[in-house]
Amino acid sequence: NNADGVLLVGDMVDRPSLQLMELIGKTWLKVFPDDKGLDGRRVEKLFVTGNHDFKVPETDIDRVRREDAWKRFYGLDWEQFSIKDINGYKFVLANYAKAKEMPGLGEFMEAHASELKGDKPFFYCQHQHPKGTCSAPWTIGQDNGETTEILGKFPNCVAVSGHSHTSLTDERTI
């Protein structure tokens, strides 16, 4: 109801599969036909890849690249990093690159610092947990700490991740 955007922080599928990716895309269009909510307003897709989404296996008939699959099934251009503005709030979307690493993040954040710094919060979204930010120390899937160091320069940053598959209502994840 009245959603301006929907954030999915990776592992949109349980295993890399074109069939499952297609199902996600079709489900989105059933819920948000033409990317619109019940009130007719546009609903932004805030999707980032996780380790289960990382590569389409050789067993898939089409053997398409991840970038092509994202365009085909989600209508999105796959980019390593992007920023979306929803009602004046910035969402930095960081797509999974390598296990525990996010190469190029420092340069991207530095290039966009002027639009991100300030009193207003912005949301940084990646699949792996930035090291030491949530559910620590018991959580699985923290990155190598580089992301935490980079985001530490932005006191107005709210980091959102999903690798542990733990609900945001679990106090340990906040």
PDB file of C-alpha atoms in Angstrom:
ATOM      1  CA  ASN A   1       0.000   0.000   0.000  1.00  0.00           C
ATOM      2  CA  ASN A   2       1.423   3.332  -1.134  1.00  0.00           C
ATOM      3  CA  ALA A   3       4.932   1.929  -1.589  1.00  0.00           C
ATOM      4  CA  ASP A   4       7.382   4.232  -3.308  1.00  0.00           C
ATOM      5  CA  GLY A   5       9.947   1.471  -3.733  1.00  0.00           C
ATOM      6  CA  VAL A   6      10.687  -2.129  -2.820  1.00  0.00           C
ATOM      7  CA  LEU A   7      14.164  -3.115  -1.658  1.00  0.00           C
ATOM      8  CA  LEU A   8      15.468  -6.644  -2.264  1.00  0.00           C
ATOM      9  CA  VAL A   9      19.039  -7.042  -1.009  1.00  0.00           C
ATOM     10  CA  GLY A  10      20.086 -10.131  -2.867  1.00  0.00           C
ATOM     11  CA  ASP A  11      19.474 -13.818  -2.975  1.00  0.00           C
ATOM     12  CA  MET A  12      16.321 -13.146  -4.898  1.00  0.00           C
ATOM     13  CA  VAL A  13      16.606 -16.756  -6.038  1.00  0.00           C
ATOM     14  CA  ASP A  14      17.766 -19.760  -4.026  1.00  0.00           C
ATOM     15  CA  ARG A  15      20.074 -20.978  -6.767  1.00  0.00           C
ATOM     16  CA  PRO A  16      21.146 -19.282  -9.996  1.00  0.00           C
ATOM     17  CA  SER A  17      18.448 -20.141 -12.508  1.00  0.00           C
ATOM     18  CA  LEU A  18      16.901 -18.308 -15.415  1.00  0.00           C
ATOM     19  CA  GLN A  19      13.580 -19.970 -14.608  1.00  0.00           C
ATOM     20  CA  LEU A  20      13.593 -18.609 -11.039  1.00  0.00           C
ATOM     21  CA  MET A  21      14.687 -15.157 -12.192  1.00  0.00           C
ATOM     22  CA  GLU A  22      11.827 -15.133 -14.690  1.00  0.00           C
ATOM     23  CA  LEU A  23       9.407 -16.092 -11.896  1.00  0.00           C
ATOM     24  CA  ILE A  24      10.591 -13.131  -9.772  1.00  0.00           C
ATOM     25  CA  GLY A  25      10.077 -10.776 -12.730  1.00  0.00           C
ATOM     26  CA  LYS A  26       6.597 -12.118 -13.467  1.00  0.00           C
ATOM     27  CA  THR A  27       5.633 -11.957  -9.784  1.00  0.00           C
ATOM     28  CA  TRP A  28       6.741  -8.317  -9.628  1.00  0.00           C
ATOM     29  CA  LEU A  29       4.531  -7.472 -12.612  1.00  0.00           C
ATOM     30  CA  LYS A  30       1.548  -9.244 -11.031  1.00  0.00           C
ATOM     31  CA  VAL A  31       1.934  -7.154  -7.880  1.00  0.00           C
ATOM     32  CA  PHE A  32       3.058  -3.957  -9.626  1.00  0.00           C
ATOM     33  CA  PRO A  33       1.708  -3.971 -13.200  1.00  0.00           C
ATOM     34  CA  ASP A  34       3.755  -1.556 -15.320  1.00  0.00           C
ATOM     35  CA  ASP A  35       5.787  -0.907 -12.135  1.00  0.00           C
ATOM     36  CA  LYS A  36       2.808   0.854 -10.540  1.00  0.00           C
ATOM     37  CA  GLY A  37       1.024   0.391  -7.239  1.00  0.00           C
ATOM     38  CA  LEU A  38      -2.717   0.293  -6.642  1.00  0.00           C
ATOM     39  CA  ASP A  39      -2.848   4.087  -6.577  1.00  0.00           C
ATOM     40  CA  GLY A  40      -1.214   4.308 -10.033  1.00  0.00           C
ATOM     41  CA  ARG A  41       2.073   5.757  -8.752  1.00  0.00           C
ATOM     42  CA  ARG A  42       5.392   4.318  -9.889  1.00  0.00           C
ATOM     43  CA  VAL A  43       7.054   1.820  -7.528  1.00  0.00           C
ATOM     44  CA  GLU A  44      10.855   1.713  -7.849  1.00  0.00           C
ATOM     45  CA  LYS A  45      12.706  -1.560  -7.989  1.00  0.00           C
ATOM     46  CA  LEU A  46      15.636  -1.372  -5.581  1.00  0.00           C
ATOM     47  CA  PHE A  47      17.260  -4.704  -6.405  1.00  0.00           C
ATOM     48  CA  VAL A  48      20.812  -5.816  -5.665  1.00  0.00           C
ATOM     49  CA  THR A  49      22.433  -9.154  -6.346  1.00  0.00           C
ATOM     50  CA  GLY A  50      23.456 -11.668  -3.725  1.00  0.00           C
ATOM     51  CA  ASN A  51      25.754 -14.652  -3.866  1.00  0.00           C
ATOM     52  CA  HIS A  52      22.899 -16.926  -4.995  1.00  0.00           C
ATOM     53  CA  ASP A  53      22.153 -14.504  -7.842  1.00  0.00           C
ATOM     54  CA  PHE A  54      25.794 -14.089  -8.762  1.00  0.00           C
ATOM     55  CA  LYS A  55      26.075 -16.104 -11.936  1.00  0.00           C
ATOM     56  CA  VAL A  56      23.801 -18.056 -14.165  1.00  0.00           C
ATOM     57  CA  PRO A  57      25.181 -21.591 -14.375  1.00  0.00           C
ATOM     58  CA  GLU A  58      26.329 -23.333 -17.528  1.00  0.00           C
ATOM     59  CA  THR A  59      23.359 -25.694 -17.252  1.00  0.00           C
ATOM     60  CA  ASP A  60      20.891 -22.997 -18.290  1.00  0.00           C
ATOM     61  CA  ILE A  61      19.955 -23.388 -21.929  1.00  0.00           C
ATOM     62  CA  ASP A  62      20.349 -19.721 -22.820  1.00  0.00           C
ATOM     63  CA  ARG A  63      23.687 -19.297 -21.005  1.00  0.00           C
ATOM     64  CA  VAL A  64      22.982 -15.601 -20.699  1.00  0.00           C
ATOM     65  CA  ARG A  65      25.109 -13.190 -18.789  1.00  0.00           C
ATOM     66  CA  ARG A  66      23.853 -11.785 -15.498  1.00  0.00           C
ATOM     67  CA  GLU A  67      23.502  -8.347 -17.090  1.00  0.00           C
ATOM     68  CA  ASP A  68      21.306  -9.710 -19.867  1.00  0.00           C
ATOM     69  CA  ALA A  69      19.151 -11.693 -17.429  1.00  0.00           C
ATOM     70  CA  TRP A  70      18.542  -8.617 -15.257  1.00  0.00           C
ATOM     71  CA  LYS A  71      17.420  -6.618 -18.266  1.00  0.00           C
ATOM     72  CA  ARG A  72      15.266  -9.449 -19.612  1.00  0.00           C
ATOM     73  CA  PHE A  73      13.492 -10.455 -16.405  1.00  0.00           C
ATOM     74  CA  TYR A  74      13.581  -7.357 -14.195  1.00  0.00           C
ATOM     75  CA  GLY A  75      13.725  -4.578 -16.786  1.00  0.00           C
ATOM     76  CA  LEU A  76      16.822  -3.200 -15.070  1.00  0.00           C
ATOM     77  CA  ASP A  77      20.306  -2.378 -16.217  1.00  0.00           C
ATOM     78  CA  TRP A  78      22.770  -4.267 -14.033  1.00  0.00           C
ATOM     79  CA  GLU A  79      25.397  -1.888 -12.713  1.00  0.00           C
ATOM     80  CA  GLN A  80      28.051  -2.473 -10.080  1.00  0.00           C
ATOM     81  CA  PHE A  81      26.891   0.690  -8.269  1.00  0.00           C
ATOM     82  CA  SER A  82      23.989   3.048  -8.767  1.00  0.00           C
ATOM     83  CA  ILE A  83      22.022   5.680  -6.876  1.00  0.00           C
ATOM     84  CA  LYS A  84      18.261   6.033  -6.953  1.00  0.00           C
ATOM     85  CA  ASP A  85      16.385   8.958  -5.492  1.00  0.00           C
ATOM     86  CA  ILE A  86      12.997   8.264  -3.966  1.00  0.00           C
ATOM     87  CA  ASN A  87      11.184  11.247  -2.526  1.00  0.00           C
ATOM     88  CA  GLY A  88      14.480  13.013  -1.842  1.00  0.00           C
ATOM     89  CA  TYR A  89      16.096  10.013  -0.150  1.00  0.00           C
ATOM     90  CA  LYS A  90      19.107   8.448  -1.840  1.00  0.00           C
ATOM     91  CA  PHE A  91      19.569   4.692  -2.133  1.00  0.00           C
ATOM     92  CA  VAL A  92      23.039   3.493  -3.050  1.00  0.00           C
ATOM     93  CA  LEU A  93      22.685   0.062  -4.619  1.00  0.00           C
ATOM     94  CA  ALA A  94      25.851  -2.053  -4.594  1.00  0.00           C
ATOM     95  CA  ASN A  95      25.643  -5.237  -6.600  1.00  0.00           C
ATOM     96  CA  TYR A  96      27.526  -8.273  -5.385  1.00  0.00           C
ATOM     97  CA  ALA A  97      30.865  -8.571  -7.116  1.00  0.00           C
ATOM     98  CA  LYS A  98      33.164 -11.020  -5.325  1.00  0.00           C
ATOM     99  CA  ALA A  99      32.907 -12.908  -2.075  1.00  0.00           C
ATOM    100  CA  LYS A 100      33.597 -10.476   0.770  1.00  0.00           C
ATOM    101  CA  GLU A 101      34.737  -7.690  -1.586  1.00  0.00           C
ATOM    102  CA  MET A 102      33.123  -4.724  -3.261  1.00  0.00           C
ATOM    103  CA  PRO A 103      35.805  -3.456  -5.677  1.00  0.00           C
ATOM    104  CA  GLY A 104      35.380   0.150  -6.767  1.00  0.00           C
ATOM    105  CA  LEU A 105      33.118   1.166  -3.889  1.00  0.00           C
ATOM    106  CA  GLY A 106      35.552   3.699  -2.427  1.00  0.00           C
ATOM    107  CA  GLU A 107      35.891   5.511  -5.723  1.00  0.00           C
ATOM    108  CA  PHE A 108      32.131   5.472  -6.320  1.00  0.00           C
ATOM    109  CA  MET A 109      31.333   6.854  -2.869  1.00  0.00           C
ATOM    110  CA  GLU A 110      34.002   9.535  -3.184  1.00  0.00           C
ATOM    111  CA  ALA A 111      32.661  10.577  -6.600  1.00  0.00           C
ATOM    112  CA  HIS A 112      29.153  10.968  -5.118  1.00  0.00           C
ATOM    113  CA  ALA A 113      30.088  12.330  -1.680  1.00  0.00           C
ATOM    114  CA  SER A 114      28.654  15.783  -2.352  1.00  0.00           C
ATOM    115  CA  GLU A 115      25.176  14.390  -3.003  1.00  0.00           C
ATOM    116  CA  LEU A 116      25.301  11.914  -0.092  1.00  0.00           C
ATOM    117  CA  LYS A 117      26.892  13.831   2.791  1.00  0.00           C
ATOM    118  CA  GLY A 118      24.780  16.018   5.024  1.00  0.00           C
ATOM    119  CA  ASP A 119      22.150  15.777   7.720  1.00  0.00           C
ATOM    120  CA  LYS A 120      19.671  13.742   5.706  1.00  0.00           C
ATOM    121  CA  PRO A 121      20.180   9.969   5.888  1.00  0.00           C
ATOM    122  CA  PHE A 122      20.876   7.902   2.805  1.00  0.00           C
ATOM    123  CA  PHE A 123      20.582   4.155   2.485  1.00  0.00           C
ATOM    124  CA  TYR A 124      23.458   1.953   1.384  1.00  0.00           C
ATOM    125  CA  CYS A 125      22.277  -1.467   0.210  1.00  0.00           C
ATOM    126  CA  GLN A 126      24.435  -4.551  -0.427  1.00  0.00           C
ATOM    127  CA  HIS A 127      23.891  -8.250   0.122  1.00  0.00           C
ATOM    128  CA  GLN A 128      26.912  -9.095   2.305  1.00  0.00           C
ATOM    129  CA  HIS A 129      26.865  -7.555   5.767  1.00  0.00           C
ATOM    130  CA  PRO A 130      29.378  -4.729   6.140  1.00  0.00           C
ATOM    131  CA  LYS A 131      31.726  -6.195   8.758  1.00  0.00           C
ATOM    132  CA  GLY A 132      30.665  -5.530  12.347  1.00  0.00           C
ATOM    133  CA  THR A 133      27.444  -3.693  11.465  1.00  0.00           C
ATOM    134  CA  CYS A 134      24.679  -6.121  12.374  1.00  0.00           C
ATOM    135  CA  SER A 135      24.031  -9.436  14.010  1.00  0.00           C
ATOM    136  CA  ALA A 136      27.726  -9.557  14.924  1.00  0.00           C
ATOM    137  CA  PRO A 137      29.561 -11.595  15.971  1.00  0.00           C
ATOM    138  CA  TRP A 138      27.386 -14.618  15.237  1.00  0.00           C
ATOM    139  CA  THR A 139      26.300 -13.723  11.724  1.00  0.00           C
ATOM    140  CA  ILE A 140      27.574 -15.406   8.604  1.00  0.00           C
ATOM    141  CA  GLY A 141      28.551 -13.576   5.459  1.00  0.00           C
ATOM    142  CA  GLN A 142      30.238 -10.394   6.621  1.00  0.00           C
ATOM    143  CA  ASP A 143      32.409  -8.674   4.042  1.00  0.00           C
ATOM    144  CA  ASN A 144      36.129  -8.047   4.543  1.00  0.00           C
ATOM    145  CA  GLY A 145      35.635  -4.755   6.420  1.00  0.00           C
ATOM    146  CA  GLU A 146      36.366  -2.480   3.471  1.00  0.00           C
ATOM    147  CA  THR A 147      32.729  -1.409   3.175  1.00  0.00           C
ATOM    148  CA  THR A 148      32.502  -0.516   6.873  1.00  0.00           C
ATOM    149  CA  GLU A 149      35.652   1.597   6.574  1.00  0.00           C
ATOM    150  CA  ILE A 150      34.328   3.422   3.499  1.00  0.00           C
ATOM    151  CA  LEU A 151      30.852   4.001   4.941  1.00  0.00           C
ATOM    152  CA  GLY A 152      32.403   5.243   8.221  1.00  0.00           C
ATOM    153  CA  LYS A 153      33.115   8.507   6.374  1.00  0.00           C
ATOM    154  CA  PHE A 154      29.357   9.026   6.040  1.00  0.00           C
ATOM    155  CA  PRO A 155      27.755   9.373   9.502  1.00  0.00           C
ATOM    156  CA  ASN A 156      24.344   9.803   7.848  1.00  0.00           C
ATOM    157  CA  CYS A 157      24.506   6.375   6.181  1.00  0.00           C
ATOM    158  CA  VAL A 158      22.049   3.619   7.035  1.00  0.00           C
ATOM    159  CA  ALA A 159      23.384   0.289   5.743  1.00  0.00           C
ATOM    160  CA  VAL A 160      20.945  -2.448   4.756  1.00  0.00           C
ATOM    161  CA  SER A 161      22.048  -6.000   3.987  1.00  0.00           C
ATOM    162  CA  GLY A 162      20.436  -9.412   3.799  1.00  0.00           C
ATOM    163  CA  HIS A 163      22.924 -12.259   3.688  1.00  0.00           C
ATOM    164  CA  SER A 164      21.910 -13.852   6.996  1.00  0.00           C
ATOM    165  CA  HIS A 165      18.279 -14.125   5.842  1.00  0.00           C
ATOM    166  CA  THR A 166      17.299 -12.645   9.202  1.00  0.00           C
ATOM    167  CA  SER A 167      14.211 -10.512   9.483  1.00  0.00           C
ATOM    168  CA  LEU A 168      14.621  -6.769   9.936  1.00  0.00           C
ATOM    169  CA  THR A 169      12.314  -7.151  12.943  1.00  0.00           C
ATOM    170  CA  ASP A 170      15.037  -9.149  14.767  1.00  0.00           C
ATOM    171  CA  GLU A 171      16.690  -6.561  17.032  1.00  0.00           C
ATOM    172  CA  ARG A 172      20.129  -8.096  16.410  1.00  0.00           C
ATOM    173  CA  THR A 173      19.984  -6.988  12.776  1.00  0.00           C
ATOM    174  CA  ILE A 174      19.609  -3.273  13.525  1.00  0.00           C
TER     175      ILE A 174
END
